[in-house]
Tab-separated table of C-alpha atoms and ligand atoms in Angstrom:
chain	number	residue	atom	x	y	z
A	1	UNK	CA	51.242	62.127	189.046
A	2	UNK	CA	48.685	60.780	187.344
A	3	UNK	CA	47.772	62.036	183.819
A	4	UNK	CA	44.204	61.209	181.540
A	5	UNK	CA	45.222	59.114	178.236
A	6	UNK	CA	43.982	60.832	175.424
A	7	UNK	CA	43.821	58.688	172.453
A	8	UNK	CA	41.038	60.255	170.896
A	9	UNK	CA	42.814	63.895	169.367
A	10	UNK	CA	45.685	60.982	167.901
A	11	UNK	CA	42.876	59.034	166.230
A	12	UNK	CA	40.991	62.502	165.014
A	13	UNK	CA	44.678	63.400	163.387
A	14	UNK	CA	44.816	59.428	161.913
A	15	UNK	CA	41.669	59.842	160.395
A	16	UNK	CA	41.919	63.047	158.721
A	17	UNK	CA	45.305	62.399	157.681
A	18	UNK	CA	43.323	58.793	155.893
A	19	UNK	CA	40.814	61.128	154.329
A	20	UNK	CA	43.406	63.620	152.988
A	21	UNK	CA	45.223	60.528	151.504
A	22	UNK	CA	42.414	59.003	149.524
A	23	UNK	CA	40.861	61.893	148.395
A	24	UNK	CA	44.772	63.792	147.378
A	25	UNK	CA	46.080	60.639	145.694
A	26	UNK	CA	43.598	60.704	142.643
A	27	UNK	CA	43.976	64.586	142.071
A	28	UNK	CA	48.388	63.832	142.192
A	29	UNK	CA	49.892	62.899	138.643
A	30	UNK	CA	53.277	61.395	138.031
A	31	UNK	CA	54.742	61.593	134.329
A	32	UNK	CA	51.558	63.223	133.462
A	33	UNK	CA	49.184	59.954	134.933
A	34	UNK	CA	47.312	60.300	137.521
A	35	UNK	CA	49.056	58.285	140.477
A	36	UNK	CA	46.264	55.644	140.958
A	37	UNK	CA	43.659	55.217	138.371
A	38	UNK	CA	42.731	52.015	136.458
A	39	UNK	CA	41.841	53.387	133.317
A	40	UNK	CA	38.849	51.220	132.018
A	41	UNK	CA	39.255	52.671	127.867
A	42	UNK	CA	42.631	51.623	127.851
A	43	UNK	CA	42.509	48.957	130.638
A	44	UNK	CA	45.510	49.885	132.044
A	45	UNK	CA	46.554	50.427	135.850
A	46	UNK	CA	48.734	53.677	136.624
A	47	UNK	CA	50.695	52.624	139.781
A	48	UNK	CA	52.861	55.359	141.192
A	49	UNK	CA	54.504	55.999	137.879
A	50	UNK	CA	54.329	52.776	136.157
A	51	UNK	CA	51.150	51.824	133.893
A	52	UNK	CA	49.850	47.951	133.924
A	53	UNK	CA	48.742	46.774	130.694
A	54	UNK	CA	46.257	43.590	130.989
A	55	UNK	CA	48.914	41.133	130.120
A	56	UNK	CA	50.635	42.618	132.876
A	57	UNK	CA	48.301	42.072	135.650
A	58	UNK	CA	50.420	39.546	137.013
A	59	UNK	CA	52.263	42.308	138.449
A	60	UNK	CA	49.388	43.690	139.963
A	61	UNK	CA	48.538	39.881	141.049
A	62	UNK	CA	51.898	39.736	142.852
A	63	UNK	CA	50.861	43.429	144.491
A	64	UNK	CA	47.616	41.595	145.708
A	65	UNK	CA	49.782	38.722	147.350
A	66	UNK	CA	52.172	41.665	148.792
A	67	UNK	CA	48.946	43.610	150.143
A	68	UNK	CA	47.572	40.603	151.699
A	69	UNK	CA	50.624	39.608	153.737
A	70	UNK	CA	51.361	42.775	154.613
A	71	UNK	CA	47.502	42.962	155.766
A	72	UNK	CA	48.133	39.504	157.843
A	73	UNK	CA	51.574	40.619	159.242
A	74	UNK	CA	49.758	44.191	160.562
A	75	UNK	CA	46.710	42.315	162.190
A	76	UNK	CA	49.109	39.258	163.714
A	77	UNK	CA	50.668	41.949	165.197
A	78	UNK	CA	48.952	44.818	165.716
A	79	UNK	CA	45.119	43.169	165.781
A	80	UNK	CA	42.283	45.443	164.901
A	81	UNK	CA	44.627	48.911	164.446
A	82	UNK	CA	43.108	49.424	161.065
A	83	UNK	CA	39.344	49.462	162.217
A	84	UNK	CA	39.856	51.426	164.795
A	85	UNK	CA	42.457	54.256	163.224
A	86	UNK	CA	42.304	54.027	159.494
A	87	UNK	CA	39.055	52.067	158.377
A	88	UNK	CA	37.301	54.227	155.582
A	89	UNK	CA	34.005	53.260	157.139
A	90	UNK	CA	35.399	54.124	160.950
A	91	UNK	CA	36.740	57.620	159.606
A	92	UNK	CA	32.789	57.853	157.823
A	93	UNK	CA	31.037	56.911	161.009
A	94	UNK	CA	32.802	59.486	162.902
A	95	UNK	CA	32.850	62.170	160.440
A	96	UNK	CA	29.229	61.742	160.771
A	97	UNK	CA	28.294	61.671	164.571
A	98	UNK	CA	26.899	64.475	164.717
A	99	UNK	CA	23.780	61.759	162.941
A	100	UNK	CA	23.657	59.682	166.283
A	101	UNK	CA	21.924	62.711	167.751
A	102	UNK	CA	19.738	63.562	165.038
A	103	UNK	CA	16.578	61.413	166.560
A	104	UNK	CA	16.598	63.097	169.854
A	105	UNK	CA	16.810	66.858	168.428
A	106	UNK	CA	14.608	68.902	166.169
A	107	UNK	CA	13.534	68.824	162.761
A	108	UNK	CA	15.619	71.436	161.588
A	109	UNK	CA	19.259	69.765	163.256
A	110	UNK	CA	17.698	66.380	161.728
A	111	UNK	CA	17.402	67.727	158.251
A	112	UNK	CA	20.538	69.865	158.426
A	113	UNK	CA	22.271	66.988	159.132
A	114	UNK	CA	20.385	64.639	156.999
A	115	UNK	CA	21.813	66.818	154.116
A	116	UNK	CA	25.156	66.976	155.049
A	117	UNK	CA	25.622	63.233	155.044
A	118	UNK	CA	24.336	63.071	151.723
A	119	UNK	CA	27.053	66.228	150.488
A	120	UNK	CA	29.557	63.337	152.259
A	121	UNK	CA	28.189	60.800	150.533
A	122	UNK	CA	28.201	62.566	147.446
A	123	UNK	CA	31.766	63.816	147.531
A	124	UNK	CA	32.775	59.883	148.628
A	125	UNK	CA	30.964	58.242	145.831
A	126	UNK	CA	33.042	60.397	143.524
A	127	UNK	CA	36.191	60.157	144.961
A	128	UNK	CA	35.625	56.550	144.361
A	129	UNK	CA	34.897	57.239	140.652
A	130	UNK	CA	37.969	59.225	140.192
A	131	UNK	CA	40.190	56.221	140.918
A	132	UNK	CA	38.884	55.430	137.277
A	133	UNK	CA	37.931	58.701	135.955
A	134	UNK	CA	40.713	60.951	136.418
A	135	UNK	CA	39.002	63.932	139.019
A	136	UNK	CA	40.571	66.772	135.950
A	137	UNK	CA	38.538	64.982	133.706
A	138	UNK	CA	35.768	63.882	135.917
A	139	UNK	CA	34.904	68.151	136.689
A	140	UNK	CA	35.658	69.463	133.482
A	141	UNK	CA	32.821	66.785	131.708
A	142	UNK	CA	30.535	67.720	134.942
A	143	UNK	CA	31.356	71.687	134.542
A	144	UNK	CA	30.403	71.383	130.510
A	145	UNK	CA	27.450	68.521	131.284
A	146	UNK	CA	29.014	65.832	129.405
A	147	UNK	CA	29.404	63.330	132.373
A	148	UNK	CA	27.477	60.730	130.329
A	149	UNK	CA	24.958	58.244	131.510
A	150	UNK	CA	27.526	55.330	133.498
A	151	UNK	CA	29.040	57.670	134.842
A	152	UNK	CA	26.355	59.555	135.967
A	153	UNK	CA	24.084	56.776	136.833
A	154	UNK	CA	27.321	55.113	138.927
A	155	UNK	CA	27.732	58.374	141.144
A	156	UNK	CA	24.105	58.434	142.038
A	157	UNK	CA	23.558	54.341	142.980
A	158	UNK	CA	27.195	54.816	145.221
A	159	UNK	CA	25.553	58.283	146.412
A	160	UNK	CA	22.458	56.193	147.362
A	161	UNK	CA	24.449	53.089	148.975
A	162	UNK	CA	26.970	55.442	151.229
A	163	UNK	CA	24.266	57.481	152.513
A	164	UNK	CA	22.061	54.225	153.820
A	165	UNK	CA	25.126	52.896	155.260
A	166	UNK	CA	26.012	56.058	156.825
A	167	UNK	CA	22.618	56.654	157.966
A	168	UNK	CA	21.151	52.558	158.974
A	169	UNK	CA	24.668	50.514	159.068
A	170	UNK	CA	27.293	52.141	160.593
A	171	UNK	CA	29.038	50.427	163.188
A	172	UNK	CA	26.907	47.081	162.722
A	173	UNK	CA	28.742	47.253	159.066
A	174	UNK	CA	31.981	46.363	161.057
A	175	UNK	CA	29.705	43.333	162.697
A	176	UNK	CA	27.624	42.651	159.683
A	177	UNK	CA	28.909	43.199	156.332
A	178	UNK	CA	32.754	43.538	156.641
A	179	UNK	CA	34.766	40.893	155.675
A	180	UNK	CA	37.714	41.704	157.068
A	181	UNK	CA	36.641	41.884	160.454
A	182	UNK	CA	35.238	37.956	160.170
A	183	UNK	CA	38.861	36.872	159.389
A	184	UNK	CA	40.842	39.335	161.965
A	185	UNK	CA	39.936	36.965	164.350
A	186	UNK	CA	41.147	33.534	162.843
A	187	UNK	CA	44.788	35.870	162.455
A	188	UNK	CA	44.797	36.766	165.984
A	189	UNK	CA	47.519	34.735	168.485
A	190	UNK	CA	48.384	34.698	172.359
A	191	UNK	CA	50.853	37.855	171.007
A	192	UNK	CA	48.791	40.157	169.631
A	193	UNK	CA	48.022	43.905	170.217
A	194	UNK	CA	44.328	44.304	171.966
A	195	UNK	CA	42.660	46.315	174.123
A	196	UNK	CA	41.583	44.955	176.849
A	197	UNK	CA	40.351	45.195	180.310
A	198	UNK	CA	43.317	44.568	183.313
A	199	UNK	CA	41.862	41.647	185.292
A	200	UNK	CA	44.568	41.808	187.924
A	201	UNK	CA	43.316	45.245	188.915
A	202	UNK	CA	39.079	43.946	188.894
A	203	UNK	CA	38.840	45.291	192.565
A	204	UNK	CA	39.671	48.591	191.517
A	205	UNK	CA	36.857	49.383	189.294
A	206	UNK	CA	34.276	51.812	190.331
A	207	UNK	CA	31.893	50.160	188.164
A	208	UNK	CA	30.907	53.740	186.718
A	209	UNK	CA	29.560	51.962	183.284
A	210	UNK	CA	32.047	54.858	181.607
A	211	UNK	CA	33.877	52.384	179.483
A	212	UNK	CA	30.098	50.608	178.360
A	213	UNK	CA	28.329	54.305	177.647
A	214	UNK	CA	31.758	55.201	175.166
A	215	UNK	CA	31.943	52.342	173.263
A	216	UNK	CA	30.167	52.889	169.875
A	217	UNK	CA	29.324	49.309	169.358
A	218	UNK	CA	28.238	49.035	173.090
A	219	UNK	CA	29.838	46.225	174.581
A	220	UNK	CA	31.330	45.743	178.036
A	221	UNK	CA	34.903	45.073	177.658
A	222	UNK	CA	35.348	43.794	181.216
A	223	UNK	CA	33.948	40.825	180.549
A	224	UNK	CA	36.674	40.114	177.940
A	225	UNK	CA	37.659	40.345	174.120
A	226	UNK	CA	34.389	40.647	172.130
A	227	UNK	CA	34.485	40.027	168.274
A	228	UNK	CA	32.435	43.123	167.652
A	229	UNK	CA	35.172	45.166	169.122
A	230	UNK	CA	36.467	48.098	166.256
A	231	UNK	CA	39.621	49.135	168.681
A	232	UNK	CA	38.308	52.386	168.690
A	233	UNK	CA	40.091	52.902	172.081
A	234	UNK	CA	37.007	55.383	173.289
A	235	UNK	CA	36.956	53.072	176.708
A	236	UNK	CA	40.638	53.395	177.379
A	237	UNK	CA	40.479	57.258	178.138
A	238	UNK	CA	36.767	57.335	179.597
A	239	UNK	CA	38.119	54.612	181.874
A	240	UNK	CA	41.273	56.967	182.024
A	241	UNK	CA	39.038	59.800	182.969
A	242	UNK	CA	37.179	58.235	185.377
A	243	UNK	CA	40.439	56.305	187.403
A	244	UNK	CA	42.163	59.867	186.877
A	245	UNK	CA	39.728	61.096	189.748
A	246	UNK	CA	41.104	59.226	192.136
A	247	UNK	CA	44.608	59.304	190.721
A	248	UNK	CA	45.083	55.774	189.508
A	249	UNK	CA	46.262	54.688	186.037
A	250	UNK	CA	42.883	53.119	183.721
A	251	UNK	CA	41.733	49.984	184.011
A	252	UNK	CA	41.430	49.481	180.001
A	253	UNK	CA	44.768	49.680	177.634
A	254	UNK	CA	46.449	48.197	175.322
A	255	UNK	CA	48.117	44.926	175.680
A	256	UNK	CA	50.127	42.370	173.622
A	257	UNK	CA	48.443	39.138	174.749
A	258	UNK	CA	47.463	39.243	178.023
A	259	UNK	CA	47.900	42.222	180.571
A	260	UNK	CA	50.844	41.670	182.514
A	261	UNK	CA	52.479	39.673	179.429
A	262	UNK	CA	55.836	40.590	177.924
A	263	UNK	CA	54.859	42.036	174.350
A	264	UNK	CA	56.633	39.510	171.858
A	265	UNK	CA	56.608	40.940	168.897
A	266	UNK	CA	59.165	38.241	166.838
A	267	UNK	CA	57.024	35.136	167.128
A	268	UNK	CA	57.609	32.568	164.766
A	269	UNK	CA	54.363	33.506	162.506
A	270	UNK	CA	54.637	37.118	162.753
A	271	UNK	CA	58.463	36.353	161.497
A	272	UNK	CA	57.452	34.162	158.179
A	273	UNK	CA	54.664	36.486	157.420
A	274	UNK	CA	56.991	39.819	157.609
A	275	UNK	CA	59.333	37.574	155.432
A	276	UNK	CA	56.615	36.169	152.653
A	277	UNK	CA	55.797	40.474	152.603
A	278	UNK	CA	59.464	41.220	151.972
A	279	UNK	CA	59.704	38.710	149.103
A	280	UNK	CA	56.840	39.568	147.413
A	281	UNK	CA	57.388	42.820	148.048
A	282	UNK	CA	60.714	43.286	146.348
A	283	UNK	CA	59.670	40.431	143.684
A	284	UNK	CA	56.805	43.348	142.277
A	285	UNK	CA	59.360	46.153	142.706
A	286	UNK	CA	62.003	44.224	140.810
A	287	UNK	CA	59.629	42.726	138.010
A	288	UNK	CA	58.204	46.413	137.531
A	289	UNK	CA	61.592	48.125	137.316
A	290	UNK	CA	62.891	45.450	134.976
A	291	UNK	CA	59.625	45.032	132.628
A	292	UNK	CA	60.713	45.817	129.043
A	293	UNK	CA	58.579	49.147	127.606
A	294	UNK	CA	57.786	47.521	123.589
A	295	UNK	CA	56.710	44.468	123.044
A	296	UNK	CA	56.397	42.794	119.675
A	297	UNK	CA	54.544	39.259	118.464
A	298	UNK	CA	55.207	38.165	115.003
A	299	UNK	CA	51.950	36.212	113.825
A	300	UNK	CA	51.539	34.975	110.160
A	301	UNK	CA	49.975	37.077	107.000
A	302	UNK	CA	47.429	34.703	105.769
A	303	UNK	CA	46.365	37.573	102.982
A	304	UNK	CA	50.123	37.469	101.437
A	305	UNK	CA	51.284	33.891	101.106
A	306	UNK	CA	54.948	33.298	100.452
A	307	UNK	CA	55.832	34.303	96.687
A	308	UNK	CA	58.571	34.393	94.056
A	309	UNK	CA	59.166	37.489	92.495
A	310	UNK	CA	59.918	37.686	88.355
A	311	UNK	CA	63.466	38.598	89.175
A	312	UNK	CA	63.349	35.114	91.346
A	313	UNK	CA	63.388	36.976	94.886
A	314	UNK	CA	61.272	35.222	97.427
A	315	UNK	CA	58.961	37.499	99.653
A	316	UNK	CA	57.121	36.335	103.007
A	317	UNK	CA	55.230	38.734	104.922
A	318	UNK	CA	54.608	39.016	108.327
A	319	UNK	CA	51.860	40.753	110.770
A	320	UNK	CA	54.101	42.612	113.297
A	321	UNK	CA	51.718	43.045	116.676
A	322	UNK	CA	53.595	46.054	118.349
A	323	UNK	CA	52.895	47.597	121.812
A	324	UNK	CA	54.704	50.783	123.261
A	325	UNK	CA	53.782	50.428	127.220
A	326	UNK	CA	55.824	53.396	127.562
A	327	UNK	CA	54.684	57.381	127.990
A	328	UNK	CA	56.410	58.438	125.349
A	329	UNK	CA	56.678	57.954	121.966
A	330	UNK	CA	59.239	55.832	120.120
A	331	UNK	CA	60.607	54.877	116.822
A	332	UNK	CA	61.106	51.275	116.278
A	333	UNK	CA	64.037	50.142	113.460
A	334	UNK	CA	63.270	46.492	112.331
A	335	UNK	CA	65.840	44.225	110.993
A	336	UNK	CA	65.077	40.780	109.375
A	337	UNK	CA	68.488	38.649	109.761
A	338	UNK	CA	69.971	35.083	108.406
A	339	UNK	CA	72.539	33.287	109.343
A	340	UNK	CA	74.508	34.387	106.119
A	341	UNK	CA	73.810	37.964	107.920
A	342	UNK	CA	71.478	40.636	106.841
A	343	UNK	CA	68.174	40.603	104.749
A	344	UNK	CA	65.561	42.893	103.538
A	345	UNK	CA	62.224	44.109	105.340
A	346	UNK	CA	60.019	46.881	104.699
A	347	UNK	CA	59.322	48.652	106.514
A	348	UNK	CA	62.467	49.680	107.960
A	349	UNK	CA	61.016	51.976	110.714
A	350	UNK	CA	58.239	52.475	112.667
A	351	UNK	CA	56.437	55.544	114.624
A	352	UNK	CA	54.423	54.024	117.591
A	353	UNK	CA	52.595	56.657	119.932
A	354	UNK	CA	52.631	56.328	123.962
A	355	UNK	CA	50.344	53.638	124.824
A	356	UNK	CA	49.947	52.578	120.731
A	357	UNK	CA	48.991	49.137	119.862
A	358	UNK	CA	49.179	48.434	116.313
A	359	UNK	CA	49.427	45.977	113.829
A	360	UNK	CA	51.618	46.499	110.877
A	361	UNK	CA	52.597	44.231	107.962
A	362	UNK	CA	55.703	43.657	107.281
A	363	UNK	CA	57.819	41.957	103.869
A	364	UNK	CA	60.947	40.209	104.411
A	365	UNK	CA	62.644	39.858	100.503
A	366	UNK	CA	65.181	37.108	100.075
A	367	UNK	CA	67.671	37.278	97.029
A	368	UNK	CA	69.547	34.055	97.268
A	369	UNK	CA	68.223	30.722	98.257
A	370	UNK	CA	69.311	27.367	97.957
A	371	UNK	CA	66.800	25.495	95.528
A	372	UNK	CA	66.574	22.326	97.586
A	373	UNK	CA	65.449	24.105	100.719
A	374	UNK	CA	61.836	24.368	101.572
A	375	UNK	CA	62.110	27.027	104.972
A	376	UNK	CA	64.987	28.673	106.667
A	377	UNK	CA	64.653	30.097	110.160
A	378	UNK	CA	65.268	33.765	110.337
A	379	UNK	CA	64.977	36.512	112.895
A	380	UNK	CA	62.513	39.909	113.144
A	381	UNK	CA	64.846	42.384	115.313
A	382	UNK	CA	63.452	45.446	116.477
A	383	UNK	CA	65.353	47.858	118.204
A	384	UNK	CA	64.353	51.735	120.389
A	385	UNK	CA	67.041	53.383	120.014
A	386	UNK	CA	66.157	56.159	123.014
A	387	UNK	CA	67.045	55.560	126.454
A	388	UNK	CA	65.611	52.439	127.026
A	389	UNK	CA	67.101	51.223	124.536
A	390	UNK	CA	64.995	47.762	123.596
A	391	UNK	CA	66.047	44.936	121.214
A	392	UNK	CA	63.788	42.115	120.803
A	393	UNK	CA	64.471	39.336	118.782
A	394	UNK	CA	61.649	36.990	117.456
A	395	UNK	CA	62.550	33.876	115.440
A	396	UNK	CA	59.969	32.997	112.635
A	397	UNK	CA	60.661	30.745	109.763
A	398	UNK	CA	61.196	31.841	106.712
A	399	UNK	CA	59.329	29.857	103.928
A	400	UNK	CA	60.479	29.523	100.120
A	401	UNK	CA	57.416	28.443	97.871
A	402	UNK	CA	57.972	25.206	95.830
A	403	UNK	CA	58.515	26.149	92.103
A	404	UNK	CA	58.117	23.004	90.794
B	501	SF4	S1	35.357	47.939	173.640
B	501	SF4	FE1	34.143	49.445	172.549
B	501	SF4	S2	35.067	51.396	173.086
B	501	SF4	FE2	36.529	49.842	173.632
B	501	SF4	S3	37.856	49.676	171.866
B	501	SF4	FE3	36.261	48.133	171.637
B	501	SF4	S4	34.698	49.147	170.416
B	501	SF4	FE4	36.019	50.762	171.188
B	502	SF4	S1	35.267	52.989	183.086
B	502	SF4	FE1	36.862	51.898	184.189
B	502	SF4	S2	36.212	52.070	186.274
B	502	SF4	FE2	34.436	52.602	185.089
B	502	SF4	S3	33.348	50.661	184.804
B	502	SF4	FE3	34.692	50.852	183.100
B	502	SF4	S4	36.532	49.731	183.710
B	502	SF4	FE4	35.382	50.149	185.580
C-alpha cells in the first residue's frame, strides 16, 4: 500500500535542531571560554577548547581550507541539502511564514506579526553579536545599561538588516544575494543528489499544479532542474499527496543523477575531495594539539648596551617578548647557557598570567672571557615546569665590548 512522504515534520525537526545549535553554542563554555567567540580585545579565537592567538591564524586558515572542502564534498554529493534543511536564512524564512499571509489579512494579524519578526530579528542580530561578545557578558552590560555605543549601534543596524530581509528578500535572497547558491551549481555532476521530477512516469501526472502552488520560490519542477531551486522538498510530498489518491508512488523525489540512475556515490571527484577534507582535517587537529602554550622572542636592549663591570664582568641585556597562550597561569625559569656550561641572568623567574603578553628585560653577566674575542653565541632557555612542561631555546649572541 501506498503511503504519503512526509518530508516536511523531518525538515521542521532539522531546522529547529539548526536554531538550537547556533543560538546554545555561544551560551556553552569549555575551560571557562565560551566555545566559539572571537574575542576582538584580545583578538583571539576560542575554538572548542583551544584559543587562536593572531599569529596563529594559520590554524584557523587551515580550518577555512577544511570547511571549504568539506562544503564542496557535501554539495558534490548531496547538492543543495544545506539550503533546503539547514540554511540560517531557510530556517528564518520559515520561522516566519506566518508573514506570507500578512497582506491578505487584517491590520491587527499584519502588525502582530510585523512585531514578531522584528523580536526574531532582534534576538538573531544578537546571537550574532555574542559570537564576539560572550551572551554572560553581553546581558549583564544590557541588564546594568552599560552595553556601550558599538555595541549598541551594531545590534540595531543587524536588527534593521534581518528584519528587511525577512520581510522584502526572503527566498529571492537564495536567488539574489547568496553566494553560495551561484557556485552550487558549477559543483554539481551527472552523480549528484537532486530533486527532481520522474520523466519516465510524465503520463502519469494529473497535472493538478500541486507541486507549482508548494514551491516557495514558485517554479515548475517538471520542466527540469531550475537554479533557483532551495531543495526544500515541499513538491515531493504535495506531489506525494496528490498521487497518494489514486494510490501511486509521487512523481517528484530525490535522485542521484538522473531518475532511474544507480546512485554512485564514490566518483572519482567526490573521492579526492573527501580525501583533500581528511588531510586538512587531521593537519588542523594535529597542528592544534601539538602547538606549544609559551612562546618567547629574544629582541635586543638598545637602552642597555653591552658593558664591563669594575670587577671586569661583562653584562648584555636582553628584551625577553613572552606570551602564555595557555588558560592558566605559569611560572617561567630562564637559564642563559655557554658552551663552557652555565651563566648568569636575572631574572631567574618569571610570573606570566593566562593570556599575558609581556615584555621583560633581562641581564645575562659573564665572569670569564677570553680577551681576544669580540661575541660568543649563547643560549636564553626558558622552561614551565607544570604539565606542559615547555623548554624553548633561543640562540642570541653574546657581545663583549672592546676595552681598548
Ligand atoms: S522545486 Fe520548489 S518546492 Fe521543489 S524542492 Fe525546489 S524549491 Fe522546493
Ligand atoms: S503535483 Fe505531481 S501530479 Fe500534480 S502536477 Fe505536480 S507532478 Fe503532476
Amino acid at each position: 500500500m501506498t503511503t504519503i512522504r512526509r518530508i516536511q515534520p523531518l525538515r521542521r525537526i532539522a531546522e529547529i535542531l539548526q536554531a538550537v545549535l547556533i543560538i546554545g553554542i555561544p551560551f556553552l563554555t569549555i575551560n571557562g571560554e565560551s566555545a566559539l567567540r572571537f574575542d576582538i580585545p584580545s583578538l583571539r579565537l576560542h575554538v572548542f577548547g583551544i584559543s587562536l592567538w593572531m599569529d596563529e591564524f594559520f590554524l584557523l586558515l587551515i580550518a577555512l581550507i577544511f570547511v571549504t572542502f568539506f562544503t564542496f564534498l557535501v554539495t558534490l554529493t548531496f547538492g543543495r541539502i544545506w539550503c533546503g534543511w539547514v540554511c540560517p536564512q531557510t530556517v528564518l524564512v520559515d520561522f516566519t511564514r506566518f508573514l506570507d499571509k500578512a497582506y491578505s489579512k487584517g491590520v491587527a494579524y499584519r502588525l502582530i506579526s510585523y512585531a514578531l519578526t522584528f523580536l526574531i530579528s532582534m534576538i538573531v542580530a544578537a546571537n550574532l553579536i555574542w559570537y564576539f561578545v560572550s551572551p554572560y557578558e553581553f546581558f549583564h552590560r544590557l541588564y546594568s545599561g552599560s552595553l556601550g555605543n558599538i555595541i549598541s549601534g551594531f545590534w540595531c543596524v543587524m536588527t534593521a538588516i534581518v528584519f528587511l530581509n525577512l520581510l522584502l528578500l526572503r527566498r529571492n535572497f537564495c536567488a539574489t544575494v547568496c553566494p553560495y547558491a551561484k557556485l552550487q551549481s558549477v559543483l554539481f555532476d551527472r552523480g549528484t543528489l537532486l530533486i527532481a521530477f520522474d520523466p519516465t512516469r510524465q503520463e502519469e501526472c494529473m497535472n493538478c499544479m500541486a507541486c507549482v502552488t508548494a514551491c516557495p520560490v514558485e517554479i515548475d519542477i517538471r520542466k527540469g532542474s531550475n537554479a533557483a531551486c532551495v531543495s526544500c522538498a515541499e513538491c515531493i510530498d504535495a506531489c506525494s499527496r496528490m498521487m497518494w489518491r489514486r494510490q501511486k508512488k509521487g512523481l517528484i523525489d530525490y535522485f542521484y543523477g538522473s531518475p532511474g540512475d544507480r546512485p554512485r556515490l564514490f566518483r572519482q571527484n567526490v573521492v579526492l575531495m573527501a580525501s583533500l577534507t581528511i588531510v586538512f582535517f587531521f593537519l588542523f587537529l594535529y597542528l592544534s594539539i601539538s602547538r606549544v602554550p609559551l612562546d618567547m622572542m629574544v629582541l635586543p636592549h638598545y637602552a642597555f648596551p653591552p658593558r664591563i663591570l669594575a670587577d671586569g664582568k661583562v653584562v648584555n641585556s636582553y628584551i625577553l617578548s613572552l606570551e602564555n597562550k595557555s588558560r592558566t597561569e605559569k611560572e617561567v625559569t630562564l637559564q642563559a647557557m655557554r658552551s663552557k656550561g652555565l651563566i648568569s641572568i636575572t631574572p631567574e623567574k618569571v610570573h606570566l598570567s593566562a593570556g599575558e603578553y609581556k615584555k621583560v628585560p633581562v641581564y645575562v653577566t659573564v665572569s670569564q672571557i677570553f680577551p681576544w674575542t669580540t661575541f660568543e653565541d649563547i643560549e636564553i632557555l626558558l622552561e614551565s615546569e607544570d604539565r606542559d612542561r615547555v623548554i624553548i631555546k633561543r640562540g642570541v649572541r653574546f657581545t663583549i665590548p672592546n676595552t681598548q
